[in-house]
mmCIF file of C-alpha atoms in Angstrom:
data_model
loop_
_atom_site.group_PDB
_atom_site.id
_atom_site.type_symbol
_atom_site.label_atom_id
_atom_site.label_comp_id
_atom_site.label_asym_id
_atom_site.label_seq_id
_atom_site.Cartn_x
_atom_site.Cartn_y
_atom_site.Cartn_z
ATOM 1 C CA MET M 1018 19.077 -35.001 12.919
ATOM 2 C CA ASP M 1019 19.431 -31.777 14.945
ATOM 3 C CA LEU M 1020 19.080 -28.085 14.130
ATOM 4 C CA ASP M 1021 22.757 -27.243 14.658
ATOM 5 C CA ALA M 1022 23.947 -29.868 12.181
ATOM 6 C CA VAL M 1023 21.343 -28.895 9.588
ATOM 7 C CA THR M 1024 22.151 -25.188 9.998
ATOM 8 C CA ASP M 1025 25.851 -25.837 9.538
ATOM 9 C CA GLU M 1026 25.142 -27.908 6.440
ATOM 10 C CA LEU M 1027 22.793 -25.378 4.841
ATOM 11 C CA TYR M 1028 25.005 -22.316 5.313
ATOM 12 C CA GLY M 1029 27.912 -24.196 3.781
ATOM 13 C CA LEU M 1030 25.970 -24.751 0.546
ATOM 14 C CA PRO M 1031 25.901 -22.493 -2.531
ATOM 15 C CA PRO M 1032 22.921 -20.109 -2.322
ATOM 16 C CA ASP M 1033 21.150 -21.818 -5.227
ATOM 17 C CA ASP M 1034 21.089 -25.133 -3.344
ATOM 18 C CA PHE M 1035 19.950 -23.710 -0.014
ATOM 19 C CA THR M 1036 16.165 -23.684 -0.386
ATOM 20 C CA ALA M 1037 15.756 -27.118 -1.951
ATOM 21 C CA THR M 1038 18.032 -28.752 0.633
ATOM 22 C CA ARG M 1039 16.291 -26.921 3.480
ATOM 23 C CA GLU M 1040 12.893 -28.213 2.347
ATOM 24 C CA GLN M 1041 14.278 -31.734 2.027
ATOM 25 C CA ARG M 1042 15.629 -31.614 5.583
ATOM 26 C CA ALA M 1043 12.358 -30.140 6.888
ATOM 27 C CA GLN M 1044 10.371 -32.881 5.161
ATOM 28 C CA GLN M 1045 12.719 -35.512 6.548
ATOM 29 C CA ALA M 1046 12.210 -34.111 10.059
ATOM 30 C CA ARG M 1047 8.416 -34.211 9.605
ATOM 31 C CA GLN M 1048 8.594 -37.803 8.416
ATOM 32 C CA GLU M 1049 10.565 -38.637 11.548
ATOM 33 C CA GLY M 1050 7.851 -37.040 13.677
ATOM 34 C CA ALA M 1051 9.936 -33.968 14.654
ATOM 35 C CA ARG M 1052 7.429 -31.317 13.598
ATOM 36 C CA GLU M 1053 8.926 -28.576 15.790
ATOM 37 C CA LEU M 1054 12.384 -29.210 14.324
ATOM 38 C CA ALA M 1055 10.872 -29.169 10.840
ATOM 39 C CA GLY M 1056 9.414 -25.728 11.540
ATOM 40 C CA GLU M 1057 12.744 -24.407 12.833
ATOM 41 C CA ILE M 1058 14.522 -25.711 9.746
ATOM 42 C CA HIS M 1059 11.923 -24.176 7.449
ATOM 43 C CA ARG M 1060 12.403 -20.772 9.122
ATOM 44 C CA LEU M 1061 16.116 -20.680 8.273
ATOM 45 C CA ARG M 1062 16.690 -17.948 5.693
ATOM 46 C CA ARG M 1063 18.831 -18.278 2.611
ATOM 47 C CA PRO M 1064 21.960 -16.097 2.966
ATOM 48 C CA THR M 1065 22.470 -13.103 0.740
ATOM 49 C CA LEU M 1066 25.332 -13.304 -1.730
ATOM 50 C CA ALA M 1067 27.471 -11.047 0.483
ATOM 51 C CA ALA M 1068 26.734 -13.117 3.607
ATOM 52 C CA TRP M 1069 27.427 -16.353 1.735
ATOM 53 C CA SER M 1070 30.755 -14.968 0.451
ATOM 54 C CA ALA M 1071 31.751 -13.925 3.982
ATOM 55 C CA ASN M 1072 30.695 -17.360 5.292
ATOM 56 C CA LEU M 1073 32.723 -19.038 2.559
ATOM 57 C CA LEU M 1074 35.803 -17.035 3.532
ATOM 58 C CA ALA M 1075 35.444 -17.943 7.218
ATOM 59 C CA ARG M 1076 34.889 -21.634 6.420
ATOM 60 C CA GLU M 1077 37.693 -22.046 3.897
ATOM 61 C CA GLN M 1078 40.216 -19.720 5.561
ATOM 62 C CA PRO M 1079 39.745 -20.364 9.311
ATOM 63 C CA GLU M 1080 43.316 -19.337 10.152
ATOM 64 C CA GLN M 1081 42.848 -15.975 8.411
ATOM 65 C CA ALA M 1082 39.579 -15.542 10.301
ATOM 66 C CA ARG M 1083 41.360 -16.207 13.594
ATOM 67 C CA LEU M 1084 44.090 -13.677 12.786
ATOM 68 C CA LEU M 1085 41.524 -11.026 11.868
ATOM 69 C CA LEU M 1086 39.677 -11.503 15.163
ATOM 70 C CA GLU M 1087 42.969 -11.222 17.036
ATOM 71 C CA LEU M 1088 43.658 -7.966 15.181
ATOM 72 C CA GLY M 1089 40.247 -6.691 16.258
ATOM 73 C CA GLU M 1090 40.998 -7.461 19.903
ATOM 74 C CA ALA M 1091 44.361 -5.686 19.596
ATOM 75 C CA LEU M 1092 42.627 -2.619 18.118
ATOM 76 C CA ARG M 1093 40.113 -2.507 20.956
ATOM 77 C CA GLN M 1094 42.908 -2.831 23.502
ATOM 78 C CA ALA M 1095 44.813 0.025 21.858
ATOM 79 C CA HIS M 1096 41.660 2.158 22.127
ATOM 80 C CA ARG M 1097 41.314 1.307 25.806
ATOM 81 C CA ASP M 1098 45.000 2.087 26.432
ATOM 82 C CA LEU M 1099 44.856 5.351 24.439
ATOM 83 C CA ASP M 1100 48.006 4.139 22.676
ATOM 84 C CA GLY M 1101 48.175 6.418 19.623
ATOM 85 C CA GLY M 1102 51.244 4.854 18.043
ATOM 86 C CA ARG M 1103 49.932 1.322 18.432
ATOM 87 C CA LEU M 1104 46.518 2.414 17.173
ATOM 88 C CA ARG M 1105 47.952 3.912 13.992
ATOM 89 C CA GLU M 1106 49.994 0.777 13.340
ATOM 90 C CA LEU M 1107 47.027 -1.552 13.864
ATOM 91 C CA SER M 1108 44.710 0.693 11.861
ATOM 92 C CA ALA M 1109 46.993 0.401 8.846
ATOM 93 C CA ARG M 1110 47.019 -3.370 9.272
ATOM 94 C CA GLN M 1111 43.231 -3.343 9.628
ATOM 95 C CA HIS M 1112 42.650 -1.636 6.284
ATOM 96 C CA GLN M 1113 45.169 -3.880 4.542
ATOM 97 C CA ALA M 1114 43.652 -7.025 6.053
ATOM 98 C CA THR M 1115 40.030 -6.208 5.259
ATOM 99 C CA ALA M 1116 40.854 -5.207 1.675
ATOM 100 C CA ARG M 1117 42.912 -8.360 1.153
ATOM 101 C CA LEU M 1118 40.323 -10.680 2.706
ATOM 102 C CA ALA M 1119 37.439 -9.071 0.803
ATOM 103 C CA GLY M 1120 39.409 -9.801 -2.359
ATOM 104 C CA GLU M 1121 39.995 -13.367 -1.194
ATOM 105 C CA ALA M 1122 36.259 -13.786 -0.558
ATOM 106 C CA ALA M 1123 35.549 -12.574 -4.102
ATOM 107 C CA ARG M 1124 38.074 -15.066 -5.475
ATOM 108 C CA LEU M 1125 36.561 -17.955 -3.509
ATOM 109 C CA ALA M 1126 33.044 -16.993 -4.586
ATOM 110 C CA ASP M 1127 34.179 -16.943 -8.211
ATOM 111 C CA GLN M 1128 35.704 -20.401 -7.781
ATOM 112 C CA HIS M 1129 32.315 -21.618 -6.537
ATOM 113 C CA GLY M 1130 30.491 -20.194 -9.541
ATOM 114 C CA HIS M 1131 29.403 -16.782 -8.226
ATOM 115 C CA ARG M 1132 31.168 -13.665 -9.463
ATOM 116 C CA ILE M 1133 30.326 -10.895 -7.003
ATOM 117 C CA SER M 1134 29.891 -7.217 -7.837
ATOM 118 C CA GLU M 1135 31.767 -4.321 -6.247
ATOM 119 C CA ALA M 1136 28.672 -3.548 -4.161
ATOM 120 C CA VAL M 1137 28.632 -7.085 -2.763
ATOM 121 C CA ARG M 1138 32.386 -6.960 -2.202
ATOM 122 C CA SER M 1139 31.885 -3.722 -0.256
ATOM 123 C CA GLU M 1140 29.297 -5.484 1.940
ATOM 124 C CA VAL M 1141 31.808 -8.268 2.581
ATOM 125 C CA ALA M 1142 34.385 -5.652 3.619
ATOM 126 C CA GLY M 1143 31.775 -4.073 5.915
ATOM 127 C CA THR M 1144 31.186 -7.476 7.500
ATOM 128 C CA LEU M 1145 34.910 -7.837 8.137
ATOM 129 C CA HIS M 1146 35.029 -4.365 9.731
ATOM 130 C CA ALA M 1147 32.108 -5.360 11.956
ATOM 131 C CA ALA M 1148 33.933 -8.547 12.939
ATOM 132 C CA LEU M 1149 36.920 -6.400 13.917
ATOM 133 C CA ALA M 1150 34.831 -3.955 15.925
ATOM 134 C CA ASP M 1151 32.552 -6.274 17.889
ATOM 135 C CA PRO M 1152 33.573 -9.595 19.487
ATOM 136 C CA GLN M 1153 30.091 -11.121 19.088
ATOM 137 C CA ALA M 1154 29.936 -10.089 15.443
ATOM 138 C CA GLY M 1155 33.366 -11.636 14.997
ATOM 139 C CA ARG M 1156 32.205 -14.929 16.491
ATOM 140 C CA ASP M 1157 29.064 -14.913 14.341
ATOM 141 C CA TRP M 1158 31.125 -14.386 11.197
ATOM 142 C CA ALA M 1159 33.738 -16.997 12.136
ATOM 143 C CA ALA M 1160 30.943 -19.576 12.586
ATOM 144 C CA GLY M 1161 30.139 -19.184 8.884
ATOM 145 C CA ARG M 1162 26.342 -19.001 9.340
ATOM 146 C CA LEU M 1163 25.459 -15.399 8.488
ATOM 147 C CA GLU M 1164 22.120 -14.726 6.799
ATOM 148 C CA ARG M 1165 22.881 -11.054 6.127
ATOM 149 C CA PRO M 1166 26.092 -9.004 5.922
ATOM 150 C CA LEU M 1167 27.127 -7.270 9.138
ATOM 151 C CA ALA M 1168 27.578 -3.527 9.614
ATOM 152 C CA ALA M 1169 30.338 -2.032 11.763
ATOM 153 C CA PRO M 1170 29.102 -0.012 14.766
ATOM 154 C CA VAL M 1171 28.887 3.725 14.111
ATOM 155 C CA GLY M 1172 32.018 5.483 15.319
ATOM 156 C CA PHE M 1173 34.421 2.556 14.980
ATOM 157 C CA THR M 1174 37.005 4.320 12.822
ATOM 158 C CA PRO M 1175 40.347 3.679 14.522
ATOM 159 C CA GLY M 1176 43.270 5.509 12.988
ATOM 160 C CA GLU M 1177 41.369 7.070 10.091
ATOM 161 C CA ALA M 1178 42.575 10.324 8.676
ATOM 162 C CA GLY M 1179 41.442 13.254 10.777
ATOM 163 C CA THR M 1180 40.877 11.177 13.913
ATOM 164 C CA SER M 1181 42.383 12.660 17.055
ATOM 165 C CA ILE M 1182 44.816 10.091 18.437
ATOM 166 C CA PRO M 1183 46.549 10.561 21.795
ATOM 167 C CA GLY M 1184 50.206 11.357 21.295
ATOM 168 C CA GLY M 1185 49.717 12.046 17.585
ATOM 169 C CA GLY M 1186 50.485 15.767 17.694
ATOM 170 C CA ALA M 1187 47.112 16.630 16.151
ATOM 171 C CA GLY M 1188 43.961 18.120 17.585
ATOM 172 C CA ALA M 1189 43.680 21.389 19.433
ATOM 173 C CA GLY M 1190 47.364 21.539 20.348
ATOM 174 C CA GLY M 1191 48.450 21.095 16.754
ATOM 175 C CA ALA M 1192 45.989 23.690 15.506
ATOM 176 C CA ALA M 1193 47.309 26.253 17.981
ATOM 177 C CA ALA M 1194 50.930 25.894 16.843
ATOM 178 C CA PRO M 1195 50.823 28.505 14.001
ATOM 179 C CA ALA M 1196 49.358 31.144 16.366
ATOM 180 C CA ASP M 1197 52.098 30.400 18.924
ATOM 181 C CA ALA M 1198 54.707 30.894 16.222
ATOM 182 C CA ARG M 1199 53.257 34.299 15.311
ATOM 183 C CA SER M 1200 53.355 35.297 18.987
ATOM 184 C CA ARG M 1201 56.987 34.229 19.222
ATOM 185 C CA ARG M 1202 57.856 36.240 16.110
ATOM 186 C CA ARG M 1203 56.171 39.341 17.557
ATOM 187 C CA ALA M 1204 58.070 38.851 20.825
ATOM 188 C CA THR M 1205 61.355 38.575 18.921
ATOM 189 C CA LYS M 1206 60.681 41.821 17.071
ATOM 190 C CA SER M 1207 59.873 43.516 20.391
ATOM 191 C CA ASP M 1208 63.178 42.293 21.860
ATOM 192 C CA ARG M 1209 65.092 43.715 18.929
ATOM 193 C CA GLY M 1210 63.279 47.038 19.410
ATOM 194 C CA SER M 1211 64.345 47.191 23.089
ATOM 195 C CA SER M 1212 68.028 47.246 22.119
ATOM 196 C CA GLN M 1213 67.671 50.570 20.286
ATOM 197 C CA SER M 1214 68.069 54.062 21.765
ATOM 198 C CA ASP M 1215 65.400 55.465 24.075
ATOM 199 C CA ARG M 1216 63.896 57.467 21.252
ATOM 200 C CA GLY M 1217 63.996 54.565 18.853
ATOM 201 C CA ARG M 1218 62.726 52.240 21.570
ATOM 202 C CA ASP M 1219 59.753 54.510 22.248
ATOM 203 C CA ARG M 1220 59.034 54.781 18.550
ATOM 204 C CA GLY M 1221 59.425 51.012 18.184
ATOM 205 C CA ARG M 1222 57.098 50.369 21.094
ATOM 206 C CA GLY M 1223 54.575 52.774 19.624
ATOM 207 C CA GLN M 1224 54.763 51.030 16.285
ATOM 208 C CA ALA M 1225 54.517 47.630 17.954
ATOM 209 C CA ARG M 1226 51.461 48.769 19.900
ATOM 210 C CA GLY M 1227 49.917 50.042 16.685
ATOM 211 C CA GLN M 1228 50.680 46.793 14.953
ATOM 212 C CA GLY M 1229 49.311 44.875 17.917
ATOM 213 C CA ARG M 1230 46.079 46.864 17.800
ATOM 214 C CA ASP M 1231 45.731 46.157 14.087
ATOM 215 C CA ALA M 1232 46.758 42.488 14.283
ATOM 216 C CA GLY M 1233 44.644 41.576 17.312
ATOM 217 C CA PRO M 1234 41.208 42.147 15.766
ATOM 218 C CA GLN M 1235 42.371 40.689 12.457
ATOM 219 C CA THR M 1236 43.593 37.512 14.174
ATOM 220 C CA GLY M 1237 40.368 37.249 16.168
ATOM 221 C CA GLN M 1238 38.286 37.697 13.047
ATOM 222 C CA GLU M 1239 40.310 35.066 11.229
ATOM 223 C CA ARG M 1240 39.899 32.649 14.098
ATOM 224 C CA ALA M 1241 36.161 33.288 14.347
ATOM 225 C CA ARG M 1242 35.790 32.851 10.606
ATOM 226 C CA HIS M 1243 37.851 29.660 10.759
ATOM 227 C CA ARG M 1244 35.705 28.311 13.603
ATOM 228 C CA LYS M 1245 32.544 29.035 11.634
ATOM 229 C CA GLN M 1246 33.973 27.370 8.534
ATOM 230 C CA LEU M 1247 35.074 24.378 10.578
ATOM 231 C CA ALA M 1248 31.674 24.077 12.266
ATOM 232 C CA ARG M 1249 29.928 24.361 8.908
ATOM 233 C CA ALA M 1250 32.246 21.767 7.363
ATOM 234 C CA ARG M 1251 31.657 19.397 10.262
ATOM 235 C CA GLU M 1252 27.901 19.890 10.018
ATOM 236 C CA GLN M 1253 28.013 19.237 6.271
ATOM 237 C CA ASP M 1254 30.148 16.159 6.902
ATOM 238 C CA CYS M 1255 27.635 14.849 9.458
ATOM 239 C CA GLU M 1256 24.743 15.524 7.099
ATOM 240 C CA ALA M 1257 26.551 13.790 4.244
ATOM 241 C CA ARG M 1258 27.326 10.798 6.449
ATOM 242 C CA ARG M 1259 23.717 10.597 7.628
ATOM 243 C CA ALA M 1260 22.533 10.784 4.026
ATOM 244 C CA LEU M 1261 25.032 8.093 3.056
ATOM 245 C CA GLU M 1262 23.925 5.855 5.927
ATOM 246 C CA ALA M 1263 20.296 6.384 4.916
ATOM 247 C CA ARG M 1264 21.028 5.504 1.283
ATOM 248 C CA GLU M 1265 23.067 2.484 2.375
ATOM 249 C CA GLY M 1266 20.191 1.388 4.604
ATOM 250 C CA GLU M 1267 17.732 1.785 1.743
ATOM 251 C CA HIS M 1268 20.070 -0.154 -0.532
ATOM 252 C CA ARG M 1269 20.426 -2.961 1.997
ATOM 253 C CA ALA M 1270 16.670 -3.060 2.547
ATOM 254 C CA ALA M 1271 16.013 -3.149 -1.200
ATOM 255 C CA ARG M 1272 18.611 -5.871 -1.677
ATOM 256 C CA GLU M 1273 17.150 -7.941 1.172
ATOM 257 C CA ALA M 1274 13.628 -7.455 -0.179
ATOM 258 C CA ALA M 1275 14.767 -8.557 -3.635
ATOM 259 C CA GLU M 1276 16.565 -11.584 -2.229
ATOM 260 C CA GLN M 1277 13.596 -12.542 -0.068
ATOM 261 C CA ALA M 1278 11.313 -12.175 -3.080
ATOM 262 C CA ALA M 1279 13.689 -14.354 -5.094
ATOM 263 C CA GLU M 1280 13.654 -16.928 -2.303
ATOM 264 C CA ARG M 1281 9.859 -16.897 -2.186
ATOM 265 C CA GLN M 1282 9.843 -17.308 -5.956
ATOM 266 C CA ASP M 1283 12.194 -20.285 -5.646
ATOM 267 C CA GLU M 1284 9.979 -21.831 -2.992
ATOM 268 C CA ALA M 1285 6.854 -21.236 -5.077
ATOM 269 C CA GLU M 1286 8.529 -22.752 -8.127
ATOM 270 C CA GLN M 1287 9.527 -25.772 -6.082
ATOM 271 C CA ARG M 1288 5.970 -26.148 -4.798
ATOM 272 C CA VAL M 1289 4.660 -25.826 -8.363
ATOM 273 C CA THR M 1290 7.165 -28.446 -9.501
ATOM 274 C CA ALA M 1291 6.134 -30.749 -6.651
ATOM 275 C CA LEU M 1292 2.444 -30.211 -7.399
ATOM 276 C CA ARG M 1293 3.025 -30.855 -11.078
ATOM 277 C CA GLU M 1294 4.793 -34.070 -10.180
ATOM 278 C CA GLN M 1295 1.911 -35.028 -7.911
ATOM 279 C CA LEU M 1296 -0.538 -34.157 -10.699
ATOM 280 C CA ARG M 1297 1.426 -36.259 -13.178
ATOM 281 C CA GLU M 1298 1.434 -39.178 -10.756
ATOM 282 C CA ALA M 1299 -2.304 -38.700 -10.139
ATOM 283 C CA GLU M 1300 -2.967 -38.612 -13.871
ATOM 284 C CA ASP M 1301 -0.937 -41.806 -14.284
ATOM 285 C CA ASP M 1302 -2.940 -43.389 -11.470
ATOM 286 C CA HIS M 1303 -6.139 -42.195 -13.107
ATOM 287 C CA ARG M 1304 -5.155 -43.670 -16.464
ATOM 288 C CA ARG M 1305 -4.236 -46.962 -14.848
ATOM 289 C CA ALA M 1306 -7.464 -47.037 -12.855
ATOM 290 C CA ARG M 1307 -9.489 -46.198 -15.958
ATOM 291 C CA SER M 1308 -7.748 -48.958 -17.902
ATOM 292 C CA GLU M 1309 -8.327 -51.395 -15.067
ATOM 293 C CA ALA M 1310 -11.973 -50.305 -14.894
ATOM 294 C CA ARG M 1311 -12.402 -50.929 -18.619
ATOM 295 C CA THR M 1312 -10.804 -54.340 -18.258
ATOM 296 C CA ALA M 1313 -13.039 -55.123 -15.298
ATOM 297 C CA GLN M 1314 -16.097 -53.983 -17.254
ATOM 298 C CA ASP M 1315 -15.072 -56.198 -20.152
ATOM 299 C CA ARG M 1316 -14.687 -59.123 -17.769
ATOM 300 C CA LEU M 1317 -18.022 -58.294 -16.188
ATOM 301 C CA ARG M 1318 -19.790 -58.240 -19.548
ATOM 302 C CA GLY M 1319 -18.097 -61.529 -20.508
ATOM 303 C CA ALA M 1320 -19.147 -63.062 -17.215
ATOM 304 C CA GLU M 1321 -22.695 -61.829 -17.734
ATOM 305 C CA ARG M 1322 -22.788 -63.414 -21.194
ATOM 306 C CA GLU M 1323 -21.454 -66.678 -19.859
ATOM 307 C CA GLU M 1324 -23.966 -66.546 -17.027
ATOM 308 C CA ALA M 1325 -26.807 -66.012 -19.513
ATOM 309 C CA LYS M 1326 -25.647 -68.945 -21.601
ATOM 310 C CA ALA M 1327 -25.409 -71.125 -18.520
ATOM 311 C CA ARG M 1328 -28.877 -70.035 -17.411
ATOM 312 C CA ARG M 1329 -30.380 -70.876 -20.807
ATOM 313 C CA LYS M 1330 -28.733 -74.267 -20.758
ATOM 314 C CA ALA M 1331 -29.979 -74.838 -17.237
ATOM 315 C CA ASP M 1332 -33.489 -73.814 -18.237
ATOM 316 C CA GLU M 1333 -33.376 -76.120 -21.262
ATOM 317 C CA ALA M 1334 -32.144 -78.995 -19.117
ATOM 318 C CA THR M 1335 -34.929 -78.350 -16.622
ATOM 319 C CA ALA M 1336 -37.518 -78.331 -19.403
ATOM 320 C CA ARG M 1337 -36.283 -81.636 -20.826
ATOM 321 C CA ALA M 1338 -36.345 -83.158 -17.397
ATOM 322 C CA ASP M 1339 -39.904 -81.954 -16.885
ATOM 323 C CA ARG M 1340 -41.042 -83.384 -20.242
ATOM 324 C CA LEU M 1341 -39.445 -86.707 -19.504
ATOM 325 C CA ALA M 1342 -41.126 -86.764 -16.145
ATOM 326 C CA ASP M 1343 -44.540 -86.057 -17.708
ATOM 327 C CA GLY M 1344 -44.089 -88.811 -20.357
ATOM 328 C CA SER M 1345 -43.308 -91.423 -17.850
#
């Protein structure tokens, strides 16, 4: 028996069978004299339902797991290459793949007797995103031995809406395009004004200058207001994301605490069951011993009676012998 084999066995089991099997393997290791191994086995934690579902997917669909990890490597390479077109293509595939595989994990879990909730399914999808983002997380998931669901690193959002992608035509350049168009329209009007007579051209230039004086501050005010609105929206978005991450963290912590409490309850119930069995066996032993003691006491009393009879007979025989000796 070795830790790697036991770990692989335990994390391939349904969650309900984990604790009992772990304790059996730990006891077996202790009986074999491997106390350190027994301690390591006992410290293995039962996987959460989300982690077990993700493990089940990796174990039963290894080819799909391999393809997902390859997609993750391709995404990271596209990021390194600043390849906007490739990044958008792979990002679309990423979302399709994680949604499909999270659904497949739910189907497999249901086949194994565990219907998972949308919250658990979301944690499975988060694990798949983490496997895409981080090579080590991907290897951990593919091994099928997760205790807890994984979380994707903050900032790994390739190709999401609103993300600035090189070559995508968005970002600062795209935002400036409407202002450039207005400038071009003003220039065109000015060109048309220059083709008029001197008097009309002067009047046109005067009007254009007046319009320019009016439009300039208005455009600047609009841009300043837009920048403030954008900054406020971004700040609100960051605050909302931080609040969401905090609530998600609290939810994960509460879920883990509940699962750990359930595991401790299972272990306590198993100890109670074992102690009850030991008590029953001890009571059986006690009843047998008491019965044997009664039987032994009965035999003892019988032996004492027989001994008394034998002693009386011996005494009588001695007395007769003495009388005969005196008469002779």
